[in-house]
Coordinates of C-alpha atoms and ligand atoms in Angstrom, one line a residue:
Chain A
M1044 CA -13.8 -5.2 89.0
D1045 CA -14.7 -1.8 90.3
S1046 CA -16.6 -1.6 93.5
V1047 CA -20.4 -1.2 93.3
K1048 CA -22.5 1.0 95.6
I1049 CA -25.4 -0.8 97.2
A1050 CA -28.1 0.1 99.6
L1051 CA -30.1 -2.5 101.4
T1052 CA -32.1 -3.0 104.6
V1053 CA -31.0 -5.7 107.1
N1054 CA -33.2 -6.5 110.1
G1055 CA -35.0 -3.1 109.6
R1056 CA -31.7 -1.0 109.4
R1057 CA -30.5 0.6 106.3
H1058 CA -27.0 0.1 105.2
E1059 CA -25.1 1.8 102.3
R1060 CA -21.7 0.2 101.4
E1061 CA -19.3 -0.3 98.4
V1062 CA -18.7 -3.9 97.7
E1063 CA -16.7 -5.8 95.1
P1064 CA -19.0 -7.6 92.8
R1065 CA -17.7 -11.0 93.9
R1066 CA -18.6 -10.2 97.5
L1067 CA -21.0 -13.0 98.5
L1068 CA -24.0 -11.7 100.5
S1069 CA -22.9 -14.1 103.2
D1070 CA -19.6 -12.6 103.6
F1071 CA -21.2 -9.0 103.4
L1072 CA -23.4 -9.9 106.3
R1073 CA -20.8 -11.5 108.5
E1074 CA -17.8 -9.5 107.7
D1075 CA -18.9 -6.0 106.6
L1076 CA -22.0 -5.8 108.8
R1077 CA -20.6 -8.1 111.7
L1078 CA -23.8 -10.2 111.7
T1079 CA -22.2 -13.4 112.4
G1080 CA -25.3 -15.3 113.3
T1081 CA -25.6 -16.4 109.6
H1082 CA -23.4 -19.5 109.5
L1083 CA -21.3 -20.7 106.6
A1084 CA -20.3 -24.3 106.0
C1085 CA -20.2 -25.6 102.5
E1086 CA -20.4 -22.3 100.6
H1087 CA -21.8 -24.0 97.6
G1088 CA -25.5 -24.3 98.3
V1089 CA -25.9 -27.8 99.8
C1090 CA -26.0 -27.4 103.5
G1091 CA -28.5 -24.5 104.2
S1092 CA -26.8 -23.1 107.1
C1093 CA -26.4 -19.6 105.5
T1094 CA -30.3 -19.3 104.8
I1095 CA -31.6 -15.9 105.2
L1096 CA -34.8 -14.2 104.2
M1097 CA -34.6 -11.9 101.1
N1098 CA -37.7 -9.8 100.5
G1099 CA -39.6 -12.2 102.8
Q1100 CA -38.4 -15.4 101.1
T1101 CA -35.6 -17.9 102.1
A1102 CA -32.4 -17.6 100.1
R1103 CA -28.9 -19.1 100.4
S1104 CA -26.7 -16.0 101.2
C1105 CA -23.7 -18.0 99.9
L1106 CA -25.4 -18.3 96.5
T1107 CA -26.2 -14.7 96.3
F1108 CA -23.8 -11.8 95.5
A1109 CA -24.3 -8.7 97.8
V1110 CA -24.9 -6.6 94.6
M1111 CA -27.9 -8.8 93.8
A1112 CA -29.3 -7.7 97.2
D1113 CA -29.2 -4.0 96.3
G1114 CA -32.5 -2.6 97.4
A1115 CA -33.6 -5.7 99.2
E1116 CA -35.0 -6.3 102.6
I1117 CA -32.8 -9.0 104.4
T1118 CA -33.8 -10.7 107.6
T1119 CA -31.0 -12.7 109.4
I1120 CA -31.3 -14.8 112.5
E1121 CA -30.4 -11.6 114.4
G1122 CA -33.7 -10.2 113.2
L1123 CA -35.7 -13.0 114.6
G1124 CA -35.5 -12.5 118.3
S1125 CA -33.1 -11.9 121.1
V1126 CA -31.9 -13.7 124.1
E1127 CA -34.4 -11.6 126.3
N1128 CA -37.1 -11.9 123.6
M1129 CA -37.1 -15.1 121.8
H1130 CA -39.2 -15.8 118.9
P1131 CA -41.4 -18.8 119.5
L1132 CA -39.4 -20.9 117.2
Q1133 CA -36.2 -20.1 119.1
A1134 CA -37.9 -20.8 122.4
A1135 CA -39.2 -24.1 121.0
F1136 CA -35.7 -25.2 119.7
W1137 CA -34.3 -24.4 123.2
E1138 CA -37.2 -26.3 125.0
K1139 CA -37.1 -29.4 122.7
H1140 CA -33.4 -29.6 122.3
G1141 CA -33.7 -28.8 118.6
L1142 CA -29.9 -28.2 118.5
Q1143 CA -26.7 -29.6 119.9
C1144 CA -23.7 -27.7 118.5
G1145 CA -26.1 -24.9 117.1
F1146 CA -24.2 -24.6 113.7
C1147 CA -27.2 -25.4 111.7
T1148 CA -29.7 -23.8 113.7
P1149 CA -29.9 -20.2 112.2
G1150 CA -30.6 -21.8 108.7
M1151 CA -33.1 -24.3 110.3
L1152 CA -34.9 -21.4 112.0
M1153 CA -35.1 -19.4 108.8
S1154 CA -36.4 -22.2 106.7
A1155 CA -38.9 -23.2 109.4
L1156 CA -40.1 -19.5 109.7
E1157 CA -41.0 -19.4 106.0
L1158 CA -42.8 -22.7 106.3
L1159 CA -45.0 -21.6 109.3
R1160 CA -45.8 -18.3 107.9
E1161 CA -47.2 -20.1 104.7
N1162 CA -48.5 -23.1 106.4
P1163 CA -49.3 -22.7 110.2
D1164 CA -50.7 -26.2 110.4
A1165 CA -47.7 -27.9 108.6
S1166 CA -47.7 -31.6 109.3
S1167 CA -44.6 -33.6 110.4
E1168 CA -44.2 -34.8 106.8
E1169 CA -44.4 -31.2 105.5
I1170 CA -41.9 -30.1 108.1
H1171 CA -39.5 -32.9 107.1
Q1172 CA -39.8 -31.8 103.5
A1173 CA -39.4 -28.0 104.2
L1174 CA -36.2 -28.7 106.1
A1175 CA -34.7 -31.3 103.7
G1176 CA -32.4 -28.6 102.3
N1177 CA -30.9 -27.9 105.7
L1178 CA -28.3 -30.4 107.0
C1179 CA -27.6 -31.2 110.7
R1180 CA -24.6 -33.2 111.8
C1181 CA -25.7 -33.5 115.3
T1182 CA -29.3 -34.0 116.3
G1183 CA -30.6 -36.7 114.0
Y1184 CA -33.4 -34.1 113.0
Q1185 CA -36.2 -35.7 115.3
T1186 CA -35.9 -33.1 117.9
I1187 CA -35.8 -30.3 115.3
V1188 CA -39.1 -31.5 113.9
E1189 CA -40.5 -31.7 117.3
A1190 CA -39.5 -28.1 117.9
V1191 CA -41.0 -26.7 114.8
E1192 CA -44.2 -28.6 115.7
A1193 CA -44.2 -27.1 119.2
A1194 CA -43.4 -23.5 117.8
A1195 CA -46.3 -24.0 115.3
E1196 CA -48.6 -24.8 118.2
T1197 CA -47.4 -21.7 120.1
M1198 CA -47.7 -19.5 117.2
R1199 CA -51.4 -20.7 116.4
G1200 CA -52.2 -20.0 120.0
A1201 CA -50.8 -16.5 119.8
E1202 CA -53.0 -15.6 116.8
R1203 CA -56.3 -16.4 118.6
Chain B
M775 CA -13.6 -20.1 99.1
K776 CA -14.4 -17.0 97.1
P777 CA -15.1 -16.4 93.5
A778 CA -12.4 -15.0 91.2
P779 CA -13.0 -11.3 90.4
F780 CA -15.3 -10.3 87.6
D781 CA -16.7 -7.2 86.0
Y782 CA -20.4 -6.9 86.8
V783 CA -23.1 -5.4 84.6
R784 CA -26.6 -5.1 85.9
A785 CA -29.0 -5.1 82.8
D786 CA -32.0 -2.9 83.0
S787 CA -33.4 -4.1 79.6
V788 CA -33.2 -7.1 77.3
E789 CA -31.5 -5.0 74.7
G790 CA -28.9 -3.8 77.2
A791 CA -28.3 -7.4 78.3
L792 CA -27.8 -8.4 74.5
S793 CA -25.5 -5.6 73.9
A794 CA -23.4 -6.3 76.9
L795 CA -23.2 -10.0 75.9
A796 CA -22.2 -9.0 72.3
E797 CA -19.5 -6.6 73.5
Q798 CA -18.0 -8.9 76.1
P799 CA -17.0 -12.4 74.7
E800 CA -16.1 -13.5 78.1
A801 CA -19.4 -12.6 79.7
R802 CA -21.9 -15.0 81.2
V803 CA -25.7 -14.4 82.2
L804 CA -26.4 -14.3 85.9
A805 CA -29.9 -15.4 86.6
G806 CA -30.7 -17.0 90.0
G807 CA -27.2 -17.8 90.5
Q808 CA -28.0 -21.2 92.1
S809 CA -25.8 -23.2 89.8
L810 CA -23.4 -20.4 88.5
I811 CA -22.4 -19.0 91.9
A812 CA -21.9 -22.4 93.3
M813 CA -19.5 -23.3 90.4
M814 CA -17.8 -19.9 90.9
N815 CA -17.3 -20.4 94.6
L816 CA -15.7 -23.7 93.9
R817 CA -13.8 -21.8 91.0
L818 CA -14.8 -24.4 88.6
L819 CA -15.8 -21.3 86.5
K820 CA -14.1 -18.0 86.5
P821 CA -16.2 -15.8 84.1
G822 CA -14.5 -12.5 83.3
C823 CA -17.8 -10.5 83.4
L824 CA -21.4 -11.3 84.5
I825 CA -24.5 -9.9 83.1
D826 CA -27.2 -9.7 85.8
I827 CA -30.6 -10.2 84.4
N828 CA -32.4 -10.3 87.8
R829 CA -34.0 -6.9 87.1
L830 CA -35.6 -7.8 83.8
S831 CA -39.2 -8.3 85.1
E832 CA -40.4 -8.4 81.5
L833 CA -38.8 -12.0 81.4
D834 CA -40.8 -13.1 84.5
Y835 CA -44.3 -14.3 83.5
I836 CA -46.3 -17.4 83.0
R837 CA -49.1 -16.8 80.3
A838 CA -51.6 -19.1 78.3
E839 CA -51.3 -18.0 74.8
G840 CA -53.5 -19.8 72.2
D841 CA -52.7 -23.4 72.4
E842 CA -49.4 -22.7 74.2
L843 CA -48.1 -22.0 77.7
A844 CA -45.4 -19.3 77.6
I845 CA -43.0 -19.1 80.5
G846 CA -40.6 -16.2 80.8
A847 CA -36.9 -17.3 81.3
L848 CA -36.6 -15.4 84.6
T849 CA -39.7 -16.9 86.2
R850 CA -38.6 -18.4 89.5
H851 CA -38.9 -22.1 90.2
T852 CA -41.2 -21.3 93.2
A853 CA -43.5 -19.5 90.8
A854 CA -43.6 -22.1 88.2
A855 CA -44.1 -25.0 90.9
T856 CA -47.1 -23.2 92.2
S857 CA -48.7 -21.8 89.1
P858 CA -52.3 -22.8 88.5
L859 CA -51.6 -22.2 84.7
V860 CA -48.7 -24.6 84.7
A861 CA -50.7 -27.2 86.7
E862 CA -53.5 -26.9 84.2
H863 CA -51.5 -26.9 80.9
C864 CA -48.2 -28.7 81.8
P865 CA -49.0 -30.9 84.7
L866 CA -45.8 -32.9 84.1
M867 CA -43.7 -29.7 85.1
T868 CA -45.8 -29.4 88.3
A869 CA -45.2 -33.1 89.1
A870 CA -41.4 -32.6 88.3
Y871 CA -41.2 -29.8 90.8
G872 CA -42.0 -32.2 93.6
H873 CA -38.4 -33.4 93.1
I874 CA -36.5 -30.2 92.3
A875 CA -34.2 -28.7 94.9
N876 CA -35.3 -27.1 98.2
R877 CA -37.4 -24.1 98.9
A878 CA -34.5 -21.5 99.2
V879 CA -33.0 -22.6 96.0
R880 CA -36.4 -22.6 94.3
N881 CA -37.0 -19.0 95.5
R882 CA -34.0 -17.8 93.5
G883 CA -33.4 -20.2 90.8
T884 CA -35.1 -19.6 87.3
V885 CA -36.7 -21.9 84.8
G886 CA -34.4 -20.4 82.1
G887 CA -31.2 -20.7 84.1
N888 CA -32.1 -24.3 85.0
L889 CA -32.5 -25.2 81.3
C890 CA -29.3 -23.3 80.3
H891 CA -27.4 -25.0 83.0
A892 CA -28.1 -28.3 81.4
D893 CA -27.3 -30.6 84.3
P894 CA -27.8 -34.1 83.0
A895 CA -29.6 -35.1 86.2
S896 CA -31.8 -32.0 86.1
E897 CA -35.7 -32.6 85.8
N898 CA -36.8 -29.7 83.7
P899 CA -34.9 -30.6 80.5
A900 CA -36.8 -33.9 80.6
V901 CA -40.2 -32.1 81.0
A902 CA -39.3 -29.7 78.2
I903 CA -38.4 -32.5 75.8
A904 CA -41.3 -34.7 76.8
S905 CA -43.9 -31.9 76.4
G906 CA -42.4 -30.8 73.1
A907 CA -41.4 -27.4 74.2
T908 CA -39.8 -24.7 72.0
L909 CA -37.1 -22.4 73.4
V910 CA -36.8 -18.8 72.3
L911 CA -33.2 -17.7 72.0
T912 CA -32.7 -13.8 71.5
S913 CA -29.7 -12.1 70.4
L914 CA -28.9 -8.6 68.7
D915 CA -29.4 -10.5 65.5
G916 CA -33.0 -11.3 66.4
E917 CA -34.8 -14.2 67.6
R918 CA -34.5 -18.0 66.8
R919 CA -36.6 -20.9 68.1
I920 CA -35.2 -24.3 68.8
A921 CA -37.0 -27.6 69.9
A922 CA -36.0 -28.6 73.4
E923 CA -35.0 -31.9 72.0
D924 CA -32.2 -30.2 70.1
F925 CA -31.2 -27.7 72.7
F926 CA -29.5 -30.0 75.2
L927 CA -26.1 -31.1 73.8
S928 CA -24.1 -32.5 76.6
L929 CA -22.9 -32.0 80.1
Y930 CA -23.5 -28.2 80.9
E931 CA -23.7 -27.6 77.1
T932 CA -26.5 -26.3 75.1
A933 CA -27.2 -25.0 71.6
A934 CA -27.4 -21.4 73.0
E935 CA -24.5 -19.3 71.6
Q936 CA -22.5 -17.0 73.9
N937 CA -24.3 -13.8 72.7
E938 CA -27.8 -15.4 73.0
L939 CA -30.2 -15.0 75.9
L940 CA -32.8 -17.6 76.5
T941 CA -35.9 -15.5 76.7
E942 CA -39.0 -17.8 76.8
I943 CA -40.0 -21.3 77.0
R944 CA -43.1 -22.3 74.9
I945 CA -44.9 -25.5 75.8
P946 CA -47.9 -26.8 73.8
K947 CA -50.8 -27.1 76.1
A948 CA -51.1 -30.7 77.2
P949 CA -54.3 -32.3 75.6
A950 CA -57.0 -32.8 78.1
N951 CA -57.0 -36.6 77.7
Q952 CA -53.1 -37.0 78.0
G953 CA -51.7 -38.9 80.9
W954 CA -48.4 -37.7 82.4
S955 CA -45.9 -38.8 85.1
F956 CA -42.7 -37.8 86.6
Q957 CA -40.9 -40.5 88.6
E958 CA -37.6 -40.2 90.3
V959 CA -35.2 -41.7 92.8
S960 CA -32.7 -39.5 94.6
T961 CA -30.6 -39.9 97.8
R962 CA -32.6 -37.2 99.5
K963 CA -35.7 -35.1 98.7
G964 CA -34.8 -32.3 96.5
D965 CA -31.4 -33.7 95.4
F966 CA -30.6 -34.1 91.8
A967 CA -32.0 -37.4 90.4
L968 CA -30.1 -40.6 90.4
V969 CA -32.5 -41.4 87.6
G970 CA -35.7 -39.6 86.7
V971 CA -38.2 -40.5 84.0
A972 CA -40.7 -38.1 82.5
A973 CA -43.5 -39.7 80.5
T974 CA -46.7 -38.6 78.6
L975 CA -49.2 -41.0 77.1
D976 CA -52.2 -40.8 74.9
C977 CA -54.5 -43.7 75.1
P978 CA -57.9 -43.0 73.4
N979 CA -59.4 -46.5 73.7
G980 CA -57.2 -48.9 75.7
T981 CA -54.4 -48.8 73.1
C982 CA -51.5 -46.4 73.3
S983 CA -51.6 -44.0 70.2
D984 CA -48.6 -41.9 71.3
A985 CA -46.1 -41.5 74.1
R986 CA -42.9 -39.8 75.1
V987 CA -40.4 -41.2 77.5
V988 CA -37.4 -39.0 78.7
A989 CA -34.8 -40.0 81.2
V990 CA -32.4 -37.9 83.2
G991 CA -29.3 -39.1 85.2
V992 CA -28.4 -41.7 82.5
G993 CA -25.8 -39.9 80.4
E994 CA -24.5 -36.6 79.4
R995 CA -28.0 -35.0 78.9
A996 CA -31.7 -35.7 79.1
E997 CA -32.3 -38.7 76.9
R998 CA -35.5 -39.3 74.9
L999 CA -36.0 -43.1 74.9
G1000 CA -37.3 -43.7 71.4
A1001 CA -37.2 -47.5 71.9
A1002 CA -39.5 -47.5 74.9
E1003 CA -41.9 -45.2 73.1
T1004 CA -41.9 -47.5 70.0
A1005 CA -42.6 -50.4 72.4
I1006 CA -45.7 -48.9 74.0
K1007 CA -47.0 -47.2 70.9
G1008 CA -49.9 -49.5 69.4
A1009 CA -49.7 -51.6 72.4
V1010 CA -52.4 -52.4 75.0
V1011 CA -51.2 -50.7 78.1
D1012 CA -51.4 -53.6 80.7
E1013 CA -48.6 -55.3 82.8
A1014 CA -47.0 -57.0 79.8
G1015 CA -47.0 -53.8 77.6
L1016 CA -45.5 -51.9 80.5
A1017 CA -42.8 -54.3 81.2
A1018 CA -41.9 -54.5 77.5
A1019 CA -41.6 -50.8 77.2
A1020 CA -39.5 -50.7 80.6
A1021 CA -37.1 -53.3 79.2
A1022 CA -36.7 -51.3 76.0
A1023 CA -36.0 -48.3 78.0
R1024 CA -33.4 -50.1 80.1
D1025 CA -31.7 -51.6 77.1
A1026 CA -31.5 -48.2 75.5
V1027 CA -29.4 -46.6 78.2
D1028 CA -25.7 -46.9 79.2
P1029 CA -25.6 -44.9 82.3
P1030 CA -22.4 -43.8 84.2
S1031 CA -21.3 -45.2 87.5
D1032 CA -20.4 -42.8 90.3
F1033 CA -20.2 -42.5 94.0
H1034 CA -24.0 -42.6 94.4
A1035 CA -25.0 -45.3 92.1
D1036 CA -23.3 -47.7 89.6
S1037 CA -24.4 -48.2 86.1
E1038 CA -26.2 -51.5 86.7
F1039 CA -28.3 -49.9 89.4
R1040 CA -29.3 -46.9 87.3
R1041 CA -30.4 -49.2 84.5
D1042 CA -32.5 -51.0 86.9
L1043 CA -34.0 -47.7 88.0
V1044 CA -34.6 -46.9 84.4
F1045 CA -36.7 -50.0 84.1
T1046 CA -38.6 -49.5 87.3
L1047 CA -39.2 -45.8 86.9
T1048 CA -40.3 -46.2 83.1
R1049 CA -42.8 -48.9 84.1
R1050 CA -44.1 -46.7 87.0
A1051 CA -44.3 -43.6 84.9
L1052 CA -46.1 -45.1 82.0
G1053 CA -48.3 -47.0 84.5
E1054 CA -49.2 -43.8 86.3
A1055 CA -49.6 -41.8 83.0
H1056 CA -52.0 -44.4 81.7
G1057 CA -54.0 -44.2 85.0
R1058 CA -54.4 -40.5 84.2
C1059 CA -55.5 -40.8 80.6
G1060 CA -58.8 -39.5 79.7
K1061 CA -59.3 -37.8 83.2
G1062 CA -59.1 -34.3 81.6
G1063 CA -55.8 -33.2 82.9
Ligands
FAD1427 C1 -28.7 -27.5 96.9 C2 -29.1 -27.4 95.4 C3 -29.9 -28.4 95.0 C4 -30.5 -28.3 93.6 N1 -31.2 -29.3 93.2 C5 -31.6 -29.3 92.0 C6 -32.5 -30.3 91.4 O1 -32.9 -31.3 92.2 N2 -32.9 -30.3 90.2 C7 -32.5 -29.2 89.3 O2 -32.8 -29.3 88.2 N3 -31.8 -28.3 89.8 C8 -31.3 -28.2 91.1 N4 -30.5 -27.3 91.5 C9 -30.1 -26.2 90.5 C10 -31.3 -25.1 90.4 O3 -32.3 -25.6 89.8 C11 -30.7 -23.9 89.7 O4 -31.7 -22.9 90.0 C12 -30.6 -24.0 88.2 O5 -29.9 -25.0 87.9 C13 -29.9 -22.7 87.6 O6 -30.9 -21.7 87.6 P1 -30.4 -20.2 88.1 O7 -31.6 -19.3 87.5 O8 -30.0 -20.1 89.4 O9 -29.3 -20.0 86.9 P2 -27.7 -19.4 87.1 O10 -27.0 -20.2 88.2 O11 -27.8 -17.9 87.3 O12 -27.2 -19.8 85.7 C14 -26.9 -21.0 85.3 C15 -26.2 -21.1 83.9 O13 -27.3 -20.7 82.8 C16 -26.9 -19.5 82.3 N5 -28.1 -18.6 82.2 C17 -28.9 -18.3 83.1 N6 -30.0 -17.7 82.6 C18 -29.9 -17.7 81.3 C19 -30.5 -17.1 80.1 N7 -31.8 -16.5 80.4 N8 -30.1 -17.2 78.9 C20 -28.9 -17.8 78.8 N9 -28.1 -18.3 79.7 C21 -28.6 -18.2 81.0 C22 -25.8 -18.9 83.2 O14 -24.9 -18.1 82.4 C23 -25.1 -20.1 83.7 O15 -24.2 -20.7 82.8 C24 -30.0 -27.3 92.8 C25 -29.1 -26.2 93.4 C26 -28.7 -26.3 94.6 C27 -27.8 -25.2 95.1
FES1428 S1 -23.1 -22.3 103.4 FE1 -24.7 -21.7 102.1 S2 -25.7 -23.6 101.7 FE2 -23.9 -24.2 102.8
FES1429 S1 -26.9 -28.9 116.0 FE1 -25.0 -29.4 115.1 S2 -25.3 -29.2 113.1 FE2 -27.1 -29.2 113.8

């Protein structure tokens, strides 16, 4: 049960810490690094609210031990944009009412980010599928899908 | 909700992982963690030691070798789902991935971990059995090979011993003329199957010469439905032939009832999905994969 030394990059900043092997990456981010934008609901993989990017790909931070992220590059919602400088996805969620309580939003955004990076022209059906692992108890999903469609349009425009 | 404490060993070679497993009778392998960590968070499991195999890149590959497809146990679901080699030589697996989990889980979860977890509603055990796969188990004593059909024993239980690592999945390349299909009903896209049916079908001249039908979500493990196979073999694959095979499949299972579906509904699903799977497989016969 000895602590293990890990070094990882989170939102471009390098961190070195000692962690117990059972420390979940989600708790490491929220409690050790105080990055509380990553939300935790079910803590067993079903809701998606804890979704982060690990080496550029989405992962459930509640199903990852911090020791497994040794050497990894992590992006959390805090790395996506700021209030002053919102990512097109964040701006679109605001515009289109893609959130109500906002609990699911960080995970939604990370999943949508991976989708639009790989498939900038994602159809409504593809957006539905890509977000099927992220649960929302408030919105009924319609506005979330519209927000991702709107963000995709902005992001396509920005590339031209 | 936190897992109980455990000792952590990060393996940097297959030999290292095997020695650690042999030394620690309480140890479990940690692959993607997408089933294991969930169970530990719920404290359904409290292993005293975890051997982390995530750095064993030598177990992360997909290769065509002779007449077989070889998949390293640490291959992530995402890699297998999008692999052109898998699509060419085991299209049944590619089809099954249309139903397996969500992207974030697929990015981390592994083919080997998925098979070793042996969830009775999991798709890949059916793929492995239907395509006649062989699993390679390695321990300090050497290597042994076991047919997928003999690997899945019961709920979360396989023929792998505590000191064995699943290292490779070997799948005979699907014959070019063979048809295949994976049909599933689940409550949401990416959820475990209420019922899933994998089928392969050979039909050289209108009459079925060989078939495999495997169902998941119908019992304690993926079940090969021999009665349905017997019913379709030698038969003309038309509406009547499909219905007869589907009825045989339905009569061969005695699925559990749970919150999501009762036994009767699951048996109906077995009928419908078997008919659809064999029908779709038949439509693909002779089309060269
Ligand atoms: C929300 C969600 C939805 C999911 N939906 C599906 C679904 O629809 N279908 C489906 O099939 N699965 C689904 N899964 C499970 C997923 O496929 C897991 O990836 C898989 O079951 C386990 O793979 P893993 O690599 O994460 O293994 P782990 O969780 O690390 O390990 C699982 C078990 O296998 C053992 N093990 C792992 N690798 C080896 C090895 N090489 N040799 C010996 N033992 C080993 C471990 O000790 C452990 O007992 C879902 C999971 C989640 C969280
Ligand atoms: S908190 Fe991680 S998936 Fe629900
Ligand atoms: S906005 Fe409340 S859970 Fe999605």
